[in-house]
Coordinates of C-alpha atoms in Angstrom, one line a residue:
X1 CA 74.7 305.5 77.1
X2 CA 72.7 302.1 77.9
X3 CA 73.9 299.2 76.6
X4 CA 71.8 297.2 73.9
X5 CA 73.2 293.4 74.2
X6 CA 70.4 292.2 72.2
X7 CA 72.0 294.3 69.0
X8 CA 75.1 293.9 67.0
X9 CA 76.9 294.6 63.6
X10 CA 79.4 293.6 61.2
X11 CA 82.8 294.6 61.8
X12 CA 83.6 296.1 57.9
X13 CA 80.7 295.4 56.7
X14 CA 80.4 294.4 53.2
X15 CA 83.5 294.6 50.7
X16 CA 86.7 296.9 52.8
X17 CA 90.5 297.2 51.4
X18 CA 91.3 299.1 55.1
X19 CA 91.0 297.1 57.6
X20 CA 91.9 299.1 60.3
X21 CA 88.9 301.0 60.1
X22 CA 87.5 297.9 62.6
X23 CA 89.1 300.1 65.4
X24 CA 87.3 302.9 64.9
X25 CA 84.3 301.0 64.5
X26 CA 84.6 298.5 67.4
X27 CA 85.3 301.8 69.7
X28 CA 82.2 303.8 68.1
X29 CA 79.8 300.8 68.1
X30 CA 80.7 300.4 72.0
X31 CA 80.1 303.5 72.5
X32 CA 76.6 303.7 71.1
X33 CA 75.9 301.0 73.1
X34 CA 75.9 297.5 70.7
X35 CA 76.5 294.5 72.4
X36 CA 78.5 292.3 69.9
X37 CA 80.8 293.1 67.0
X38 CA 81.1 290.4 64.4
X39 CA 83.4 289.5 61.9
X40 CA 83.2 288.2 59.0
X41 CA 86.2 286.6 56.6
X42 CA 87.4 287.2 53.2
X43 CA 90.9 285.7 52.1
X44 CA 92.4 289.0 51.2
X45 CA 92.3 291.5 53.9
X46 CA 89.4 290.2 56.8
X47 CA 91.6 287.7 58.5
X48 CA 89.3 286.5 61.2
X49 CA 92.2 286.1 63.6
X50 CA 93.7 289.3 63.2
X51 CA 90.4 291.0 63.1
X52 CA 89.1 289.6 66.4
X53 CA 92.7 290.5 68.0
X54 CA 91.7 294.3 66.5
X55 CA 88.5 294.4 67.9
X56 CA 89.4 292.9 71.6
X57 CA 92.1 296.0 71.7
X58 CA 89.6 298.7 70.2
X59 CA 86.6 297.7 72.9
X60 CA 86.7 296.5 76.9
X61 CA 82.4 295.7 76.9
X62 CA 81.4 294.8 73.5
X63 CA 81.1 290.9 72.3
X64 CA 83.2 289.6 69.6
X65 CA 82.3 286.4 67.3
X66 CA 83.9 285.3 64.2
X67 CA 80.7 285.1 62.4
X68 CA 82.3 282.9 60.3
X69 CA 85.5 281.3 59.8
X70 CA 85.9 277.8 58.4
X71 CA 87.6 275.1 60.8
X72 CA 89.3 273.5 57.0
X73 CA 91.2 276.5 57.1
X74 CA 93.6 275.9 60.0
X75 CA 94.9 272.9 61.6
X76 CA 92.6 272.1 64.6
X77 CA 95.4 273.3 67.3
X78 CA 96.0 276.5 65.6
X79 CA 92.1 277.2 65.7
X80 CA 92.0 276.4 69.4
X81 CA 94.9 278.4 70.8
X82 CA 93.5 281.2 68.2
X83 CA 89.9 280.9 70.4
X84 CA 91.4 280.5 73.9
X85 CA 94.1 283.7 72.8
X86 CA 91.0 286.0 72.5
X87 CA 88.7 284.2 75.2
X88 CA 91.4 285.3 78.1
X89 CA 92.1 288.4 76.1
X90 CA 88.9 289.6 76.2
X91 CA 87.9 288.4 79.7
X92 CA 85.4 285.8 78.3
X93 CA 83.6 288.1 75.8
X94 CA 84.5 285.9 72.5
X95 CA 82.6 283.1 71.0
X96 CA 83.8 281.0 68.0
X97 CA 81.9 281.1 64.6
X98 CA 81.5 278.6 62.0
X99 CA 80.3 278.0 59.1
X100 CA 80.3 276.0 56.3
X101 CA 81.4 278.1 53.4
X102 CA 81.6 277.8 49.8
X103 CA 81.8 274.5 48.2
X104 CA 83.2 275.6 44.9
X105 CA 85.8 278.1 46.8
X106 CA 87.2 275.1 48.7
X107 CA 87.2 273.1 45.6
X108 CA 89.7 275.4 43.9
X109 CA 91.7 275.8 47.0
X110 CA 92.2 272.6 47.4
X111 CA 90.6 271.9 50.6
X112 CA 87.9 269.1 51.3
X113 CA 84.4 270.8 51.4
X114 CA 83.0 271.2 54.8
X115 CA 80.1 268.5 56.0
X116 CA 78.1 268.3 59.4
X117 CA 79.7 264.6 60.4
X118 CA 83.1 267.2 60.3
X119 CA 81.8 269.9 61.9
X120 CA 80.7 267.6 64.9
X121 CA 83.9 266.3 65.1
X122 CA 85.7 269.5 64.7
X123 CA 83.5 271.0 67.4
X124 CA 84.0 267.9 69.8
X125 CA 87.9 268.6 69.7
X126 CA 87.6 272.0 70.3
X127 CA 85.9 271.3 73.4
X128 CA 87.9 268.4 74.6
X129 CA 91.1 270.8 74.5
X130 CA 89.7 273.8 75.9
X131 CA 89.2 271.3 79.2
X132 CA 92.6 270.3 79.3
X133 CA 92.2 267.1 77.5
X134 CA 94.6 265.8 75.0
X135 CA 93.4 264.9 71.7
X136 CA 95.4 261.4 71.1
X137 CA 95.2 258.6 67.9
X138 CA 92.1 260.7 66.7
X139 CA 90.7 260.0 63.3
X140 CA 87.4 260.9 62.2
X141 CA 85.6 263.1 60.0
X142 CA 87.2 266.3 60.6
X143 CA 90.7 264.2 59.6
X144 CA 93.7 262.5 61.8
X145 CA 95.6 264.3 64.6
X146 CA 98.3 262.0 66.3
X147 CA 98.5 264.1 69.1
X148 CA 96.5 267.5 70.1
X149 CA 97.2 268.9 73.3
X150 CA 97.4 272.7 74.8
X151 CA 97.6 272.7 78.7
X152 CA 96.1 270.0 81.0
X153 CA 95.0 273.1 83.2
X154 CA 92.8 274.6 80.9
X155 CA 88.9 274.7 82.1
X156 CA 88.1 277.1 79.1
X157 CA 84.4 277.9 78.5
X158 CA 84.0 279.2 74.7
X159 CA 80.6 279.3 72.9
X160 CA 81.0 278.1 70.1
X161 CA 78.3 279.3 67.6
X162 CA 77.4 277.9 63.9
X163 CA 75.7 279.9 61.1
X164 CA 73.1 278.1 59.3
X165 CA 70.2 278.6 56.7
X166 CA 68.6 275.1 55.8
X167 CA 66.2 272.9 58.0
X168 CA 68.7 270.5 58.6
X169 CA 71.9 272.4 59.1
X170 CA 69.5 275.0 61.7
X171 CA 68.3 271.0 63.5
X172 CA 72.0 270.1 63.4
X173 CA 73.1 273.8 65.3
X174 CA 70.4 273.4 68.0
X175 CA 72.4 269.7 68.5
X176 CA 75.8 271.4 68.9
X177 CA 76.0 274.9 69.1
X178 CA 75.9 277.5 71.9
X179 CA 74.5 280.0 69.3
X180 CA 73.2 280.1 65.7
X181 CA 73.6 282.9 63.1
X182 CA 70.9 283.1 60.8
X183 CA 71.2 284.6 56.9
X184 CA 70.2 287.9 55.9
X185 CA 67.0 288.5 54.4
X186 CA 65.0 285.8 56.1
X187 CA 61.5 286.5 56.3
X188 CA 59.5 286.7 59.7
X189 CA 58.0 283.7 58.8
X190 CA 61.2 282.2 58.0
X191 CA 63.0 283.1 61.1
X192 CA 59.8 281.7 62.9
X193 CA 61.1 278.6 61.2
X194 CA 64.5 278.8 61.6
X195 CA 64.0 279.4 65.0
X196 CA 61.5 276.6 65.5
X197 CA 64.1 274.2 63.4
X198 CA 67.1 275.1 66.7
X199 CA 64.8 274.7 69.3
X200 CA 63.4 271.1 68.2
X201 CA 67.3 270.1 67.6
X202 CA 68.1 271.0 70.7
X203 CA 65.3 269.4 72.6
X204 CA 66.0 266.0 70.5
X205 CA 69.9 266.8 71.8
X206 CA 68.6 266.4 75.4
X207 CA 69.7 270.3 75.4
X208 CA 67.3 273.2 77.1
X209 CA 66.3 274.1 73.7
X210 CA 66.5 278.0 75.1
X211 CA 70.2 277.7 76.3
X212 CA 71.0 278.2 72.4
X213 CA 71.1 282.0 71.6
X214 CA 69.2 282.7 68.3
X215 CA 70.5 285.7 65.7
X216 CA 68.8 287.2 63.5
X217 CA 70.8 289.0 60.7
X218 CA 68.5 291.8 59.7
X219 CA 69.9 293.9 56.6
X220 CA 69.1 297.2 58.4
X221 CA 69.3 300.7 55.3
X222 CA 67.7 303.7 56.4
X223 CA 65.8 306.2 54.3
X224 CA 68.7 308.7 56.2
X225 CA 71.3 307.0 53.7
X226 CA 71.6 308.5 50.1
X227 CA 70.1 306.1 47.0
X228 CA 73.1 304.7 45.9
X229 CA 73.8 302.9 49.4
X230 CA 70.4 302.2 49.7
X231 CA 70.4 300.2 46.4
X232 CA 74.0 298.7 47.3
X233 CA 73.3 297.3 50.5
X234 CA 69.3 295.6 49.6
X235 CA 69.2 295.2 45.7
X236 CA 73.0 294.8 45.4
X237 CA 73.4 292.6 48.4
X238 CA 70.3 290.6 47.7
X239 CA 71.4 290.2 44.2
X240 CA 75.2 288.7 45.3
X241 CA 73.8 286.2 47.5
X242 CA 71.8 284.7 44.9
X243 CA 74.2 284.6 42.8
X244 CA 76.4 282.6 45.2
X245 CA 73.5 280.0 47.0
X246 CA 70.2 281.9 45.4
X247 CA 68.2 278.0 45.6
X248 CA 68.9 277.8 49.1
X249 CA 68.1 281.3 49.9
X250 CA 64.8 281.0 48.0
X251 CA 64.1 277.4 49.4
X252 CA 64.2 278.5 52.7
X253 CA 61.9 281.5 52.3
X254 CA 59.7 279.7 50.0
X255 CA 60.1 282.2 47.3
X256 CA 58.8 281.7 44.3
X257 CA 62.0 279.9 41.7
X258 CA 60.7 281.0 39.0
X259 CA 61.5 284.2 40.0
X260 CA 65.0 283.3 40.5
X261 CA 64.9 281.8 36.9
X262 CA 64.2 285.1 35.8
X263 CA 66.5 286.9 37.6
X264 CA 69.5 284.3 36.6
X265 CA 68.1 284.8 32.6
X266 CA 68.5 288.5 32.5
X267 CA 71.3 289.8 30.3
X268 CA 72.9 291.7 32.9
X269 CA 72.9 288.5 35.8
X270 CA 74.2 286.0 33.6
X271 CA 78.0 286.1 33.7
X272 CA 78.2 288.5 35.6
X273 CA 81.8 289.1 36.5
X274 CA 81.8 289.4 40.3
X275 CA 79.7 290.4 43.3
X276 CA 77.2 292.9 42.4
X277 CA 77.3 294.5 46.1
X278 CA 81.1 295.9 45.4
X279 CA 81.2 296.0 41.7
X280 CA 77.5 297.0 40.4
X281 CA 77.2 300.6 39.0
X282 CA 73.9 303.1 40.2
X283 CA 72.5 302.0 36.5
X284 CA 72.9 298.3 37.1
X285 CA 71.6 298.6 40.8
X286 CA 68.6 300.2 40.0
X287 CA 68.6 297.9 36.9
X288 CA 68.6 294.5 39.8
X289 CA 66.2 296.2 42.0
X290 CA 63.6 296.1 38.9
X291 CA 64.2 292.5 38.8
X292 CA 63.8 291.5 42.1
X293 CA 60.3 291.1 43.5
X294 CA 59.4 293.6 45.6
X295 CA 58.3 291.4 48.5
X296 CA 62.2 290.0 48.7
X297 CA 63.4 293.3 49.6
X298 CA 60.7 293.8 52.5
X299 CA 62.3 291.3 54.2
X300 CA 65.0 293.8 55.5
X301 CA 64.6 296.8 57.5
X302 CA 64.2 299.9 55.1
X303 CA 62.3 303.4 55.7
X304 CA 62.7 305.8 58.6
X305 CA 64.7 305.3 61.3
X306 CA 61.3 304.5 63.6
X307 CA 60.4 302.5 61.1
X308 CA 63.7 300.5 60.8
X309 CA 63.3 300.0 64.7
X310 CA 60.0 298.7 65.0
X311 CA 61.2 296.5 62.2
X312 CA 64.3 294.9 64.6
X313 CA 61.7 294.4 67.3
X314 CA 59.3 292.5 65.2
X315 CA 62.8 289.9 64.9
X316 CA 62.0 289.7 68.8
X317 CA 58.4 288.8 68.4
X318 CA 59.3 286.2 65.4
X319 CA 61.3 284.2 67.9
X320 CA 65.1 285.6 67.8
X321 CA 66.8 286.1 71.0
X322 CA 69.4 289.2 69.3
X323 CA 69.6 291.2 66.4
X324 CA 72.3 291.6 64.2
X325 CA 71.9 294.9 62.5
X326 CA 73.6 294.1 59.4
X327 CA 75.1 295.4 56.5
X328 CA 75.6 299.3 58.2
X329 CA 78.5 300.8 59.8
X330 CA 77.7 301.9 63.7
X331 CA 77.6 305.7 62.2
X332 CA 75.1 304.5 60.0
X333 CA 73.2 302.8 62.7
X334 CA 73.2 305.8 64.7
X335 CA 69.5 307.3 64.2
X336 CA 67.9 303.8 64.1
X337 CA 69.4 303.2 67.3
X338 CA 68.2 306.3 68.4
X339 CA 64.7 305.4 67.8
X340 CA 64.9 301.8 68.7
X341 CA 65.5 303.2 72.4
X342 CA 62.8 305.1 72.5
X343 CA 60.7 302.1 71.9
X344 CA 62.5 299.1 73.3
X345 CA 61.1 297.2 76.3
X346 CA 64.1 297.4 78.5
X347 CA 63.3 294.7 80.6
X348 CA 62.8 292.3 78.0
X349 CA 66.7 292.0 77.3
X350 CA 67.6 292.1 81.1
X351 CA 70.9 290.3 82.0
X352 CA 71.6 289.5 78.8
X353 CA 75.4 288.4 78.4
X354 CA 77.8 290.1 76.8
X355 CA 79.5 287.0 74.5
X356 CA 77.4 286.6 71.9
X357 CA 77.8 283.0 72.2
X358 CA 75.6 282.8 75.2
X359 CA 72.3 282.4 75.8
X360 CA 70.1 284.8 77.7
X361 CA 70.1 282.3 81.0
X362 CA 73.8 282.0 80.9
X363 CA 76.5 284.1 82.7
X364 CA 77.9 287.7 81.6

């Protein structure tokens, strides 16, 4: 079966209490053909570290990216020897994701929240050790090492990629980053945007502004999948990320708040007890799909499996480079996939790498 570098998934995607399903998933999803796996973290059973370790041993083709972990999580060495562990593992096929979290997570962990100025730092490090370099007497944003070192023969190239939603933070990626992650349920006209935001930081980096590779994270759910999924994976999904950073989310799209005030006033929303994509019943889905305007659930791809294809390649047209199919396991993918072949311009995606991190000039 031809490979589709341009598409990936979500290793476990959404809420999962088994992680070793990721190996039969990483295994199916390279066999149907999608370029990337990526991985999200949760701090009870989605270890990013472990996870990517899973998924190089599952797959010999497909990408992996941690898509994200958070560099306040680890001490800066431990990060590094974690990203130049799977980069020779996987034969150069992994790229490091980061992101910036959850501000009122870290606050109860007691970590520092996660800024840009730290980030830069962070990513700065990073690279200065996968050349060989030591790290000596640093102190700056991202905190003070006395001495960081891994092997002074090191010439490791690892993308590193950023996920990012706001004007800003998308100008700050196309500065630093190899590769950006975009959020679910943008809009076209926001991932025009977004898209539009990288390219102009780059450029004002000095950087070819299309050596950065551009995801778009499109919540893919298939008339094929039964009602209750349906409403789990758009209304339910939808309806957690609001609840966690819905002003951004509508910000960025240009959405309407007063529709968000609406949705956070409703009996059911406020005080809510936990994520609505794992916890919701069919009565309260259906219940958050009445409050949600219609048009924020178009921005996903929904209906037949045609119709969720042509959907992914309008992402193309909008300005994204690749596709992250999100939100469905690669079984669930399989019909969209199906139908997405039977219209995708093949030459369009030619030589695209295999690490997600790279961009579509760069080397396999």
């Amino acid at each position: 079966m031809d490979d589709l570098p341009e598409l990936g998934c979500y290793g476990l995607a959404g809420h999962s209490g088994a992680p070793r399903d990721l190996l039969g998933e990483v295994a199916e999803a390279e066999a149907m053909g999608l370029g990337s796996v990526f991985l999200s973290e949760r701090f009870n059973t989605k270890d990013a570290a472990v996870l990517a370790g899973a998924a190089a041993a599952a797959g010999t083709r497909i990408g992996i990216a941690t898509a994200a972990t958070n560099h306040n999580t680890r001490h800066p060495l431990v990060t590094a020897t974690f990203a130049t562990t799977m980069h020779r593992m996987t034969g150069g096929r992994f790229a490091l994701g980061l992101g910036r979290g959850f501000d009122m997570l870290f606050d109860v962990m007691g970590l520092r929240r996660v800024t840009q100025a730290q980030l830069d730092d962070f990513i700065g490090m990073m690279r200065r050790l996968w050349r060989g370099e030591a790290v000596v007497g640093h102190d700056g944003p991202a905190g003070s090492y006395p001495y960081l070192s891994q092997d002074s023969t090191f010439r490791e190239d690892i993308p590193i990629m950023l996920m990012a939603m706001g004007e800003r933070s998308l100008e700050f990626a196309g500065r630093v980053a190899d590769g950006v992650v975009l959020h679910t349920f943008f809009t076209d006209q926001t991932l025009a945007r977004a898209v539009s935001s990288i390219r102009r930081g780059a450029a004002a980096a000095g950087r070819d502004p299309a050596s950065v590779r551009v995801w778009s994270v499109l919540a893919t759910v298939g008339d094929h999948l039964d009602e209750e999924a349906r409403l789990r994976k758009l209304a339910g999904r939808l309806a957690t990320y609001l609840q966690g950073y819905g002003d951004l989310l509508v910000r960025v799209n240009r959405w309407d708040p007063a529709d968000l005030a609406r949705f956070r006033a409703d009996d059911l929303v406020d005080g809510y007890p936990g994520a609505f994509d794992a916890l919701a019943t069919p009565d309260e889905l259906r219940h958050l799909a009445g409050l949600l305007p219609p048009t924020w659930l178009e921005a996903a791809a929904t209906g037949s499996p045609e119709q969720c294809a042509r959907r992914v390649l309008a992402q193309f047209d909008a300005g994204a480079d690749s596709v992250v199919l999100h939100g469905a396991t690669p079984a669930e993918l399989a019909p969209i996939l199906d139908a997405y072949r039977a219209l995708r311009p093949a030459d369009r995606f030619e030589g695209l790498p295999r690490n997600p991190g790279r961009a579509p000039a760069g080397d396999a």
